[in-house]
Amino acid sequence: MYPESPTHTEELIALIKSNSQEVTDIIKEYIEKHDTSKMDEGVRYYFNESDITKRQIYKYENDKKVVDEDATNNKLPANWHKTLVDQKISYLAGKPITIKSKKDNDSALESINNILDDDFDDVLPELVKHASNKGREWLLVYVDENGDFDYMIVPAQEFIPIYDNTKRKNIIGGIRFYNLDDGTRKIELWDDQQVTFYEESEDGIVLDVNYSVNPQSHFYYGEKGYGWGKVPYIEFKNNEEIVSDLIFYKRLIDAFELIFSDTTNTIQDVQKFIYILKGYDGTKLEEFVTNLKRYRTVKTDGRDGSGLDIKQGDIPIAATDSLLDRITELIYQAGQGVNVSTDKFGNNPTGVALQFLYSFLDMKADVMERKFSKALKRLMWFVCEYLSIAENTQADYKDYSFIFNKSMITNRTEEVNNANNSMGNVSKETALANHPFITDVQAELERIEREKDDFDSRQESLGGEDEDEPIGD
């Protein structure tokens, strides 16, 4: 049930349709409330710019906390987040996806594969990466100036979806905004039929005068403008909560990098020694530390017994290594990744052991696969709509499914033996589909058939020659 009073969304849609001046005020409000801090954090950690890289070491001077410029301050990021995200990318989208149709001899399938070709196979891993870093990413579909179907990634930081107020959360509008190199902000307001272009200046948000036709249809084919009937932005979600993978293990990464950096400081820093001063010719401890760091000397008063004794403290390397190893295990567990350095499975692990090793990653990838499959279904709807206009081809998007060809380290010898041993118990096609050397089952079946035909032909030829030879006494 809709609430009795109109929501911001209803107001915005009504204002858009009435072309009211108040629409710019609501756009501004949406942009101001668009919080991208967690998205930016995920991207920052992916590019090895974790919190440790901004760490400062402080000291007290006259009871005032100040930055210690002389302190050894190693800032050593371990790039854990990129490792875990890249594992998921390679596992889930390292190989091209397969598009299948429910129909036999589907005439539209070739056109669909031509549209979602190698370029899309490159785009999909990027969508996995960005969604893993930010929680979601957006794909804009459009028809280019040549009349070809196309798509582009729009960063989640630059697009604000506008939903209806039902539990289904249908997208009924969207605001895209981005900054040019000169600092100008461009704004696009999308609904299910058209897009309106704005520009933000000192005077506020105004219509963009660079467009002679404003608003415009979603796309033009020939001389005719078309609206998709849906907002042409497709959401690729990381999970139901729409959060970055980083949220589940950020504190563990921060702890690892802090301990690792501080241990490096301790090993490197001269302050790992304990200094016993005797007859020090100075008045302040800060002066002693500064002289020791800068000049490697200490001035004493020269009396008998004066001097400097040094005692070196033990660095708890074993305890530190043990703690870092434990945090490493926790990071892989929390991040549902594969610890490829593990020695628990021996030098030649079996298929069962490898499946266990990949179990966490497989669970995480399954969640994203389900979310991405829904997004790909929405993409297929736009593809089918385009085909109906451009090629007069009628295709139902519900007839198509997407298969993610996951990548996993396997025991090749075991897989080959299993495939060979299954011959006779399962169909040849099933056995070939599970053979590690075969990527295209249909092509392999055709090769086998050709080889069989060639062999039969040679046998017939040899048999024919024997029949023509004279029979001896």
Tab-separated table of C-alpha atoms in Angstrom:
chain	number	residue	atom	x	y	z
A	1	MET	CA	0.000	0.000	0.000
A	2	TYR	CA	1.262	3.487	-0.838
A	3	PRO	CA	1.382	5.985	2.024
A	4	GLU	CA	-1.281	8.661	2.075
A	5	SER	CA	1.237	11.469	1.678
A	6	PRO	CA	3.443	11.489	-1.450
A	7	THR	CA	7.079	10.479	-0.985
A	8	HIS	CA	10.112	12.307	-2.361
A	9	THR	CA	10.140	9.817	-5.217
A	10	GLU	CA	6.533	10.486	-6.168
A	11	GLU	CA	7.135	14.208	-5.903
A	12	LEU	CA	10.205	13.990	-8.104
A	13	ILE	CA	8.482	11.928	-10.784
A	14	ALA	CA	5.502	14.269	-10.753
A	15	LEU	CA	7.803	17.289	-11.040
A	16	ILE	CA	9.743	15.683	-13.886
A	17	LYS	CA	6.554	15.052	-15.827
A	18	SER	CA	5.354	18.588	-15.207
A	19	ASN	CA	8.805	20.001	-16.062
A	20	SER	CA	8.744	21.996	-12.834
A	21	GLN	CA	11.628	24.203	-11.727
A	22	GLU	CA	11.522	22.532	-8.310
A	23	VAL	CA	12.991	19.333	-9.756
A	24	THR	CA	16.507	20.783	-9.485
A	25	ASP	CA	16.102	21.253	-5.738
A	26	ILE	CA	15.232	17.592	-5.294
A	27	ILE	CA	18.130	16.538	-7.540
A	28	LYS	CA	20.482	18.578	-5.376
A	29	GLU	CA	19.093	16.953	-2.241
A	30	TYR	CA	19.602	13.453	-3.671
A	31	ILE	CA	23.209	14.221	-4.609
A	32	GLU	CA	24.020	15.738	-1.216
A	33	LYS	CA	22.708	12.631	0.572
A	34	HIS	CA	24.568	10.204	-1.706
A	35	ASP	CA	27.216	8.758	0.637
A	36	THR	CA	30.115	7.149	-1.249
A	37	SER	CA	32.577	6.862	1.650
A	38	LYS	CA	32.361	3.065	1.952
A	39	MET	CA	32.615	2.654	-1.820
A	40	ASP	CA	35.715	4.842	-1.918
A	41	GLU	CA	37.197	2.890	0.974
A	42	GLY	CA	36.825	-0.411	-0.878
A	43	VAL	CA	38.485	1.051	-3.964
A	44	ARG	CA	41.253	2.576	-1.866
A	45	TYR	CA	42.091	-0.721	-0.202
A	46	TYR	CA	42.030	-2.524	-3.561
A	47	PHE	CA	44.717	-0.168	-4.818
A	48	ASN	CA	46.864	-0.792	-1.733
A	49	GLU	CA	46.065	2.503	-0.028
A	50	SER	CA	44.888	1.104	3.295
A	51	ASP	CA	44.745	3.066	6.547
A	52	ILE	CA	48.327	2.167	7.467
A	53	THR	CA	49.607	4.314	4.581
A	54	LYS	CA	48.299	7.408	6.392
A	55	ARG	CA	49.643	6.446	9.816
A	56	GLN	CA	51.422	9.115	11.873
A	57	ILE	CA	53.594	8.536	14.928
A	58	TYR	CA	53.266	11.095	17.704
A	59	LYS	CA	55.298	12.298	20.662
A	60	TYR	CA	54.705	14.767	23.464
A	61	GLU	CA	56.466	18.099	23.675
A	62	ASN	CA	55.599	20.229	26.695
A	63	ASP	CA	52.631	17.912	27.290
A	64	LYS	CA	51.364	18.575	23.791
A	65	LYS	CA	50.824	15.772	21.272
A	66	VAL	CA	52.711	16.461	18.029
A	67	VAL	CA	53.839	14.416	15.021
A	68	ASP	CA	57.254	12.865	15.564
A	69	GLU	CA	59.009	13.620	12.299
A	70	ASP	CA	62.148	11.759	13.373
A	71	ALA	CA	60.422	8.529	14.310
A	72	THR	CA	60.848	5.480	12.117
A	73	ASN	CA	57.463	5.058	10.503
A	74	ASN	CA	57.208	2.151	8.116
A	75	LYS	CA	53.811	2.006	6.407
A	76	LEU	CA	53.567	-1.460	4.922
A	77	PRO	CA	50.251	-2.384	3.279
A	78	ALA	CA	49.897	-6.080	2.445
A	79	ASN	CA	47.216	-5.674	-0.259
A	80	TRP	CA	45.014	-8.395	1.232
A	81	HIS	CA	41.823	-6.954	-0.198
A	82	LYS	CA	43.078	-7.070	-3.794
A	83	THR	CA	44.246	-10.652	-3.319
A	84	LEU	CA	40.811	-11.794	-2.136
A	85	VAL	CA	38.883	-9.804	-4.751
A	86	ASP	CA	41.113	-10.986	-7.592
A	87	GLN	CA	40.596	-14.568	-6.474
A	88	LYS	CA	36.850	-14.107	-6.831
A	89	ILE	CA	37.207	-12.389	-10.205
A	90	SER	CA	39.379	-15.164	-11.600
A	91	TYR	CA	37.232	-17.926	-10.119
A	92	LEU	CA	33.859	-16.563	-11.200
A	93	ALA	CA	34.564	-14.560	-14.364
A	94	GLY	CA	38.029	-15.600	-15.487
A	95	LYS	CA	36.481	-17.642	-18.277
A	96	PRO	CA	33.810	-16.319	-20.679
A	97	ILE	CA	30.232	-17.005	-19.694
A	98	THR	CA	28.031	-19.248	-21.809
A	99	ILE	CA	24.615	-18.102	-23.026
A	100	LYS	CA	22.076	-20.874	-23.520
A	101	SER	CA	18.584	-20.893	-24.976
A	102	LYS	CA	15.669	-23.108	-24.051
A	103	LYS	CA	14.815	-23.375	-27.729
A	104	ASP	CA	16.490	-25.746	-30.163
A	105	ASN	CA	18.050	-24.019	-33.165
A	106	ASP	CA	17.269	-20.584	-31.752
A	107	SER	CA	17.767	-18.143	-34.628
A	108	ALA	CA	18.233	-15.179	-32.260
A	109	LEU	CA	21.045	-16.782	-30.256
A	110	GLU	CA	23.710	-15.919	-32.824
A	111	SER	CA	22.683	-12.258	-32.823
A	112	ILE	CA	22.722	-12.219	-29.011
A	113	ASN	CA	26.203	-13.740	-28.924
A	114	ASN	CA	27.365	-11.136	-31.447
A	115	ILE	CA	26.097	-8.363	-29.179
A	116	LEU	CA	27.457	-9.862	-25.951
A	117	ASP	CA	30.769	-10.788	-27.530
A	118	ASP	CA	34.399	-10.726	-26.375
A	119	ASP	CA	34.033	-7.122	-25.253
A	120	PHE	CA	31.375	-8.145	-22.764
A	121	ASP	CA	33.586	-10.996	-21.555
A	122	ASP	CA	36.080	-8.245	-20.647
A	123	VAL	CA	33.440	-6.056	-19.018
A	124	LEU	CA	32.067	-8.774	-16.735
A	125	PRO	CA	35.268	-9.214	-14.663
A	126	GLU	CA	35.336	-5.438	-14.204
A	127	LEU	CA	31.773	-5.544	-12.890
A	128	VAL	CA	32.787	-8.289	-10.454
A	129	LYS	CA	35.739	-6.197	-9.270
A	130	HIS	CA	33.796	-2.975	-8.817
A	131	ALA	CA	30.832	-4.661	-7.123
A	132	SER	CA	33.210	-6.474	-4.750
A	133	ASN	CA	34.878	-3.169	-3.857
A	134	LYS	CA	31.763	-1.034	-3.565
A	135	GLY	CA	28.825	-3.384	-3.006
A	136	ARG	CA	27.294	-2.587	-6.396
A	137	GLU	CA	28.080	-1.301	-9.846
A	138	TRP	CA	25.892	-0.058	-12.692
A	139	LEU	CA	25.782	-0.868	-16.397
A	140	LEU	CA	24.202	1.659	-18.775
A	141	VAL	CA	22.776	0.227	-21.993
A	142	TYR	CA	22.271	2.396	-25.060
A	143	VAL	CA	22.236	2.452	-28.848
A	144	ASP	CA	25.185	4.305	-30.354
A	145	GLU	CA	25.245	6.727	-33.276
A	146	ASN	CA	25.673	3.829	-35.704
A	147	GLY	CA	22.552	2.100	-34.471
A	148	ASP	CA	24.487	-0.625	-32.638
A	149	PHE	CA	23.591	-1.908	-29.186
A	150	ASP	CA	26.233	-0.945	-26.643
A	151	TYR	CA	26.861	-0.649	-22.917
A	152	MET	CA	29.206	1.062	-20.491
A	153	ILE	CA	30.057	0.800	-16.820
A	154	VAL	CA	28.872	3.735	-14.723
A	155	PRO	CA	30.621	3.940	-11.311
A	156	ALA	CA	28.291	3.462	-8.357
A	157	GLN	CA	29.624	6.719	-6.935
A	158	GLU	CA	28.125	8.550	-9.923
A	159	PHE	CA	24.627	7.080	-10.103
A	160	ILE	CA	21.713	7.392	-7.685
A	161	PRO	CA	18.789	5.022	-8.293
A	162	ILE	CA	15.271	6.248	-7.623
A	163	TYR	CA	12.911	3.461	-6.583
A	164	ASP	CA	9.186	3.229	-6.282
A	165	ASN	CA	7.952	2.714	-2.762
A	166	THR	CA	6.931	-0.911	-3.100
A	167	LYS	CA	8.885	-3.739	-1.543
A	168	ARG	CA	10.039	-4.845	-4.994
A	169	LYS	CA	12.195	-1.728	-5.306
A	170	ASN	CA	11.575	-1.154	-8.979
A	171	ILE	CA	13.819	1.532	-10.462
A	172	ILE	CA	11.639	4.290	-11.841
A	173	GLY	CA	14.317	6.949	-12.245
A	174	GLY	CA	17.959	7.722	-11.731
A	175	ILE	CA	20.416	10.579	-11.371
A	176	ARG	CA	23.856	10.356	-12.911
A	177	PHE	CA	26.401	13.052	-12.097
A	178	TYR	CA	30.079	13.418	-12.881
A	179	ASN	CA	32.722	16.123	-12.950
A	180	LEU	CA	34.685	17.256	-15.994
A	181	ASP	CA	38.368	18.116	-15.883
A	182	ASP	CA	37.550	21.815	-15.638
A	183	GLY	CA	35.474	21.200	-12.505
A	184	THR	CA	32.092	21.491	-14.223
A	185	ARG	CA	29.524	19.027	-12.923
A	186	LYS	CA	27.235	17.373	-15.445
A	187	ILE	CA	23.949	15.869	-14.275
A	188	GLU	CA	21.580	13.526	-16.114
A	189	LEU	CA	18.072	12.766	-14.921
A	190	TRP	CA	16.695	9.509	-16.313
A	191	ASP	CA	13.182	8.115	-16.305
A	192	ASP	CA	11.654	5.215	-18.239
A	193	GLN	CA	11.360	7.182	-21.521
A	194	GLN	CA	13.874	10.008	-21.685
A	195	VAL	CA	16.892	11.735	-20.203
A	196	THR	CA	17.199	15.397	-19.203
A	197	PHE	CA	20.629	17.030	-19.109
A	198	TYR	CA	21.630	19.562	-16.466
A	199	GLU	CA	24.750	21.425	-15.487
A	200	GLU	CA	25.710	22.721	-12.069
A	201	SER	CA	27.164	26.189	-11.950
A	202	GLU	CA	27.479	29.048	-9.490
A	203	ASP	CA	23.844	29.798	-10.142
A	204	GLY	CA	22.827	26.266	-9.133
A	205	ILE	CA	21.558	23.409	-11.273
A	206	VAL	CA	20.287	24.555	-14.670
A	207	LEU	CA	19.426	22.905	-17.976
A	208	ASP	CA	22.518	22.131	-20.051
A	209	VAL	CA	22.502	24.537	-23.008
A	210	ASN	CA	24.921	22.325	-24.940
A	211	TYR	CA	22.006	20.102	-25.942
A	212	SER	CA	19.720	21.520	-28.625
A	213	VAL	CA	17.097	18.902	-27.742
A	214	ASN	CA	16.620	18.583	-24.005
A	215	PRO	CA	15.160	16.267	-22.763
A	216	GLN	CA	15.962	13.525	-25.282
A	217	SER	CA	14.734	10.032	-25.950
A	218	HIS	CA	16.850	7.208	-24.596
A	219	PHE	CA	18.148	6.429	-28.085
A	220	TYR	CA	17.491	7.041	-31.746
A	221	TYR	CA	17.254	4.408	-34.441
A	222	GLY	CA	17.076	5.970	-37.847
A	223	GLU	CA	15.234	9.227	-37.399
A	224	LYS	CA	12.953	7.913	-34.689
A	225	GLY	CA	13.503	8.343	-30.975
A	226	TYR	CA	12.756	5.484	-28.607
A	227	GLY	CA	12.286	5.103	-24.890
A	228	TRP	CA	13.112	1.700	-23.480
A	229	GLY	CA	10.116	1.724	-21.184
A	230	LYS	CA	12.563	1.057	-18.359
A	231	VAL	CA	15.403	3.049	-16.847
A	232	PRO	CA	18.410	1.698	-18.832
A	233	TYR	CA	20.649	1.208	-15.809
A	234	ILE	CA	21.276	-2.339	-14.592
A	235	GLU	CA	22.429	-2.956	-11.038
A	236	PHE	CA	25.095	-5.601	-10.469
A	237	LYS	CA	25.013	-6.330	-6.743
A	238	ASN	CA	27.741	-7.938	-4.684
A	239	ASN	CA	25.292	-9.338	-2.153
A	240	GLU	CA	21.834	-8.706	-0.755
A	241	GLU	CA	23.157	-6.106	1.704
A	242	ILE	CA	24.923	-4.229	-1.136
A	243	VAL	CA	28.162	-3.933	0.830
A	244	SER	CA	31.803	-4.332	-0.116
A	245	ASP	CA	33.715	-7.512	0.651
A	246	LEU	CA	36.098	-5.323	2.631
A	247	ILE	CA	33.600	-4.775	5.434
A	248	PHE	CA	33.995	-8.376	6.566
A	249	TYR	CA	37.744	-8.295	7.169
A	250	LYS	CA	38.943	-4.669	7.210
A	251	ARG	CA	39.817	-4.675	10.919
A	252	LEU	CA	41.856	-7.852	10.514
A	253	ILE	CA	43.795	-6.275	7.636
A	254	ASP	CA	44.414	-3.140	9.690
A	255	ALA	CA	45.672	-5.229	12.624
A	256	PHE	CA	47.993	-7.273	10.389
A	257	GLU	CA	49.485	-4.220	8.701
A	258	LEU	CA	49.908	-2.344	11.988
A	259	ILE	CA	51.719	-5.247	13.677
A	260	PHE	CA	53.865	-5.896	10.617
A	261	SER	CA	54.791	-2.201	10.256
A	262	ASP	CA	55.493	-1.751	13.968
A	263	THR	CA	57.655	-4.873	14.087
A	264	THR	CA	59.641	-3.535	11.146
A	265	ASN	CA	60.024	-0.243	12.991
A	266	THR	CA	61.269	-2.061	16.088
A	267	ILE	CA	63.877	-3.999	14.129
A	268	GLN	CA	65.007	-0.925	12.221
A	269	ASP	CA	64.740	1.736	14.862
A	270	VAL	CA	67.602	2.584	17.201
A	271	GLN	CA	65.050	2.763	20.008
A	272	LYS	CA	65.077	-1.009	20.201
A	273	PHE	CA	68.060	-0.468	22.538
A	274	ILE	CA	67.800	0.462	26.202
A	275	TYR	CA	70.184	3.299	27.131
A	276	ILE	CA	71.647	3.667	30.622
A	277	LEU	CA	72.985	7.209	31.038
A	278	LYS	CA	75.798	8.006	33.437
A	279	GLY	CA	76.927	11.595	33.851
A	280	TYR	CA	74.912	12.844	30.868
A	281	ASP	CA	75.837	16.424	30.027
A	282	GLY	CA	72.341	17.521	29.204
A	283	THR	CA	69.114	18.445	30.860
A	284	LYS	CA	66.352	16.999	28.716
A	285	LEU	CA	65.652	13.436	27.643
A	286	GLU	CA	64.348	14.746	24.289
A	287	GLU	CA	67.753	16.334	23.665
A	288	PHE	CA	69.488	12.994	24.286
A	289	VAL	CA	67.219	11.108	21.899
A	290	THR	CA	67.611	13.769	19.200
A	291	ASN	CA	71.424	13.805	19.463
A	292	LEU	CA	71.551	10.033	19.359
A	293	LYS	CA	69.327	9.819	16.269
A	294	ARG	CA	70.898	12.640	14.306
A	295	TYR	CA	74.565	12.478	15.284
A	296	ARG	CA	74.943	8.950	16.672
A	297	THR	CA	76.841	10.507	19.617
A	298	VAL	CA	76.103	11.459	23.217
A	299	LYS	CA	78.006	14.084	25.194
A	300	THR	CA	78.864	13.221	28.810
A	301	ASP	CA	80.484	15.313	31.559
A	302	GLY	CA	83.767	13.316	31.540
A	303	ARG	CA	83.760	12.351	35.236
A	304	ASP	CA	84.777	8.891	36.368
A	305	GLY	CA	82.001	6.412	35.742
A	306	SER	CA	80.223	8.596	33.213
A	307	GLY	CA	79.208	7.141	29.881
A	308	LEU	CA	76.485	5.268	28.100
A	309	ASP	CA	75.653	1.606	28.503
A	310	ILE	CA	73.480	-0.110	25.898
A	311	LYS	CA	71.298	-3.107	26.478
A	312	GLN	CA	69.503	-4.655	23.554
A	313	GLY	CA	66.015	-5.896	24.114
A	314	ASP	CA	64.826	-9.117	22.603
A	315	ILE	CA	62.419	-8.778	19.696
A	316	PRO	CA	59.599	-11.331	20.032
A	317	ILE	CA	59.898	-12.528	16.435
A	318	ALA	CA	58.430	-15.969	17.120
A	319	ALA	CA	55.415	-14.543	18.914
A	320	THR	CA	54.929	-11.941	16.185
A	321	ASP	CA	55.134	-14.536	13.416
A	322	SER	CA	52.644	-16.730	15.245
A	323	LEU	CA	50.227	-13.832	15.656
A	324	LEU	CA	50.549	-12.759	12.008
A	325	ASP	CA	49.976	-16.356	10.880
A	326	ARG	CA	46.823	-16.513	12.982
A	327	ILE	CA	45.557	-13.198	11.593
A	328	THR	CA	46.333	-14.457	8.076
A	329	GLU	CA	44.112	-17.494	8.662
A	330	LEU	CA	41.346	-15.270	10.010
A	331	ILE	CA	41.575	-12.951	6.981
A	332	TYR	CA	41.165	-15.893	4.605
A	333	GLN	CA	38.250	-17.205	6.671
A	334	ALA	CA	36.490	-13.854	6.952
A	335	GLY	CA	37.223	-13.070	3.304
A	336	GLN	CA	36.176	-16.574	2.184
A	337	GLY	CA	39.327	-16.900	0.127
A	338	VAL	CA	41.777	-19.651	-0.764
A	339	ASN	CA	45.036	-19.775	1.146
A	340	VAL	CA	47.202	-21.167	-1.631
A	341	SER	CA	50.264	-21.255	0.638
A	342	THR	CA	48.711	-23.892	2.867
A	343	ASP	CA	50.646	-27.139	3.346
A	344	LYS	CA	47.773	-29.110	4.812
A	345	PHE	CA	46.971	-30.990	1.643
A	346	GLY	CA	50.413	-32.175	0.536
A	347	ASN	CA	52.121	-31.749	-2.809
A	348	ASN	CA	49.482	-33.540	-4.889
A	349	PRO	CA	46.071	-32.919	-3.305
A	350	THR	CA	43.110	-34.960	-4.445
A	351	GLY	CA	39.996	-33.513	-6.010
A	352	VAL	CA	38.138	-33.797	-2.702
A	353	ALA	CA	40.872	-31.868	-0.884
A	354	LEU	CA	40.872	-29.151	-3.548
A	355	GLN	CA	37.092	-28.828	-3.381
A	356	PHE	CA	37.393	-28.390	0.382
A	357	LEU	CA	40.130	-25.790	-0.149
A	358	TYR	CA	37.853	-23.831	-2.498
A	359	SER	CA	34.653	-24.301	-0.485
A	360	PHE	CA	34.590	-20.811	1.090
A	361	LEU	CA	35.391	-19.082	-2.192
A	362	ASP	CA	32.740	-21.154	-3.937
A	363	MET	CA	30.108	-20.108	-1.381
A	364	LYS	CA	31.006	-16.434	-1.784
A	365	ALA	CA	31.010	-16.715	-5.570
A	366	ASP	CA	27.627	-18.475	-5.540
A	367	VAL	CA	26.040	-15.458	-3.832
A	368	MET	CA	27.450	-13.070	-6.427
A	369	GLU	CA	26.544	-15.446	-9.262
A	370	ARG	CA	22.905	-15.422	-8.185
A	371	LYS	CA	22.831	-11.619	-8.008
A	372	PHE	CA	24.655	-11.247	-11.322
A	373	SER	CA	22.374	-13.762	-13.026
A	374	LYS	CA	19.382	-11.577	-12.176
A	375	ALA	CA	21.217	-8.543	-13.558
A	376	LEU	CA	22.129	-10.423	-16.744
A	377	LYS	CA	18.468	-11.341	-17.190
A	378	ARG	CA	17.651	-7.635	-17.106
A	379	LEU	CA	20.414	-6.993	-19.623
A	380	MET	CA	18.945	-9.686	-21.870
A	381	TRP	CA	15.583	-7.883	-21.766
A	382	PHE	CA	17.218	-4.804	-23.323
A	383	VAL	CA	19.041	-6.939	-25.891
A	384	CYS	CA	15.784	-8.600	-26.962
A	385	GLU	CA	14.043	-5.237	-27.174
A	386	TYR	CA	16.826	-3.939	-29.398
A	387	LEU	CA	16.620	-6.984	-31.684
A	388	SER	CA	12.897	-6.440	-32.116
A	389	ILE	CA	13.599	-2.892	-33.368
A	390	ALA	CA	16.856	-3.356	-35.294
A	391	GLU	CA	16.329	-6.819	-36.806
A	392	ASN	CA	12.603	-7.360	-36.361
A	393	THR	CA	13.561	-10.476	-34.401
A	394	GLN	CA	11.173	-11.553	-31.684
A	395	ALA	CA	13.002	-13.131	-28.759
A	396	ASP	CA	11.847	-13.687	-25.180
A	397	TYR	CA	14.513	-12.804	-22.636
A	398	LYS	CA	13.131	-15.475	-20.301
A	399	ASP	CA	14.313	-18.169	-22.721
A	400	TYR	CA	17.977	-17.404	-22.049
A	401	SER	CA	20.249	-18.348	-19.185
A	402	PHE	CA	23.854	-17.586	-18.318
A	403	ILE	CA	26.371	-20.165	-17.185
A	404	PHE	CA	29.428	-19.024	-15.252
A	405	ASN	CA	32.359	-21.276	-16.098
A	406	LYS	CA	34.211	-21.199	-12.800
A	407	SER	CA	37.963	-21.706	-12.621
A	408	MET	CA	39.551	-23.890	-9.963
A	409	ILE	CA	42.940	-25.512	-9.561
A	410	THR	CA	42.392	-29.226	-10.104
A	411	ASN	CA	44.253	-32.510	-10.016
A	412	ARG	CA	44.466	-33.069	-13.784
A	413	THR	CA	45.625	-36.691	-13.561
A	414	GLU	CA	42.717	-37.588	-11.309
A	415	GLU	CA	40.226	-35.795	-13.562
A	416	VAL	CA	41.500	-37.552	-16.694
A	417	ASN	CA	41.302	-40.951	-15.009
A	418	ASN	CA	37.799	-40.263	-13.726
A	419	ALA	CA	36.640	-39.143	-17.176
A	420	ASN	CA	38.142	-42.226	-18.836
A	421	ASN	CA	36.734	-44.600	-16.224
A	422	SER	CA	33.248	-43.129	-16.635
A	423	MET	CA	33.093	-44.093	-20.307
A	424	GLY	CA	30.323	-46.637	-20.728
A	425	ASN	CA	28.590	-45.597	-17.505
A	426	VAL	CA	27.566	-42.137	-18.707
A	427	SER	CA	27.011	-40.651	-22.133
A	428	LYS	CA	30.039	-39.722	-24.190
A	429	GLU	CA	28.944	-36.072	-24.122
A	430	THR	CA	28.817	-36.034	-20.302
A	431	ALA	CA	32.208	-37.716	-20.025
A	432	LEU	CA	33.763	-35.235	-22.441
A	433	ALA	CA	32.175	-32.292	-20.647
A	434	ASN	CA	34.058	-33.295	-17.496
A	435	HIS	CA	37.375	-33.933	-19.233
A	436	PRO	CA	39.945	-31.250	-18.283
A	437	PHE	CA	41.418	-31.020	-21.802
A	438	ILE	CA	38.111	-30.224	-23.500
A	439	THR	CA	36.616	-26.736	-23.586
A	440	ASP	CA	34.073	-27.170	-26.404
A	441	VAL	CA	32.192	-30.456	-26.109
A	442	GLN	CA	30.279	-30.092	-29.361
A	443	ALA	CA	33.439	-29.357	-31.340
A	444	GLU	CA	35.165	-32.356	-29.745
A	445	LEU	CA	32.263	-34.642	-30.642
A	446	GLU	CA	32.505	-33.446	-34.237
A	447	ARG	CA	36.253	-34.147	-34.282
A	448	ILE	CA	35.692	-37.645	-32.913
A	449	GLU	CA	33.061	-38.303	-35.576
A	450	ARG	CA	35.390	-37.089	-38.335
A	451	GLU	CA	38.202	-39.290	-37.059
A	452	LYS	CA	35.835	-42.269	-36.961
A	453	ASP	CA	34.694	-41.580	-40.529
A	454	ASP	CA	38.304	-41.286	-41.691
A	455	PHE	CA	39.195	-44.538	-39.964
A	456	ASP	CA	36.198	-46.338	-41.468
A	457	SER	CA	37.123	-45.020	-44.903
A	458	ARG	CA	40.670	-46.313	-44.609
A	459	GLN	CA	39.447	-49.681	-43.412
A	460	GLU	CA	37.043	-49.955	-46.324
A	461	SER	CA	39.832	-48.989	-48.703
A	462	LEU	CA	42.159	-51.611	-47.308
A	463	GLY	CA	39.406	-54.234	-47.360
A	464	GLY	CA	38.640	-53.443	-51.017
A	465	GLU	CA	42.254	-53.950	-52.079
A	466	ASP	CA	42.325	-57.396	-50.437
A	467	GLU	CA	39.219	-58.496	-52.326
A	468	ASP	CA	40.755	-57.563	-55.733
A	469	GLU	CA	43.978	-59.504	-55.118
A	470	PRO	CA	44.130	-62.980	-56.724
A	471	ILE	CA	43.637	-65.893	-54.372
A	472	GLY	CA	46.582	-68.253	-54.367
A	473	ASP	CA	46.481	-72.031	-54.747
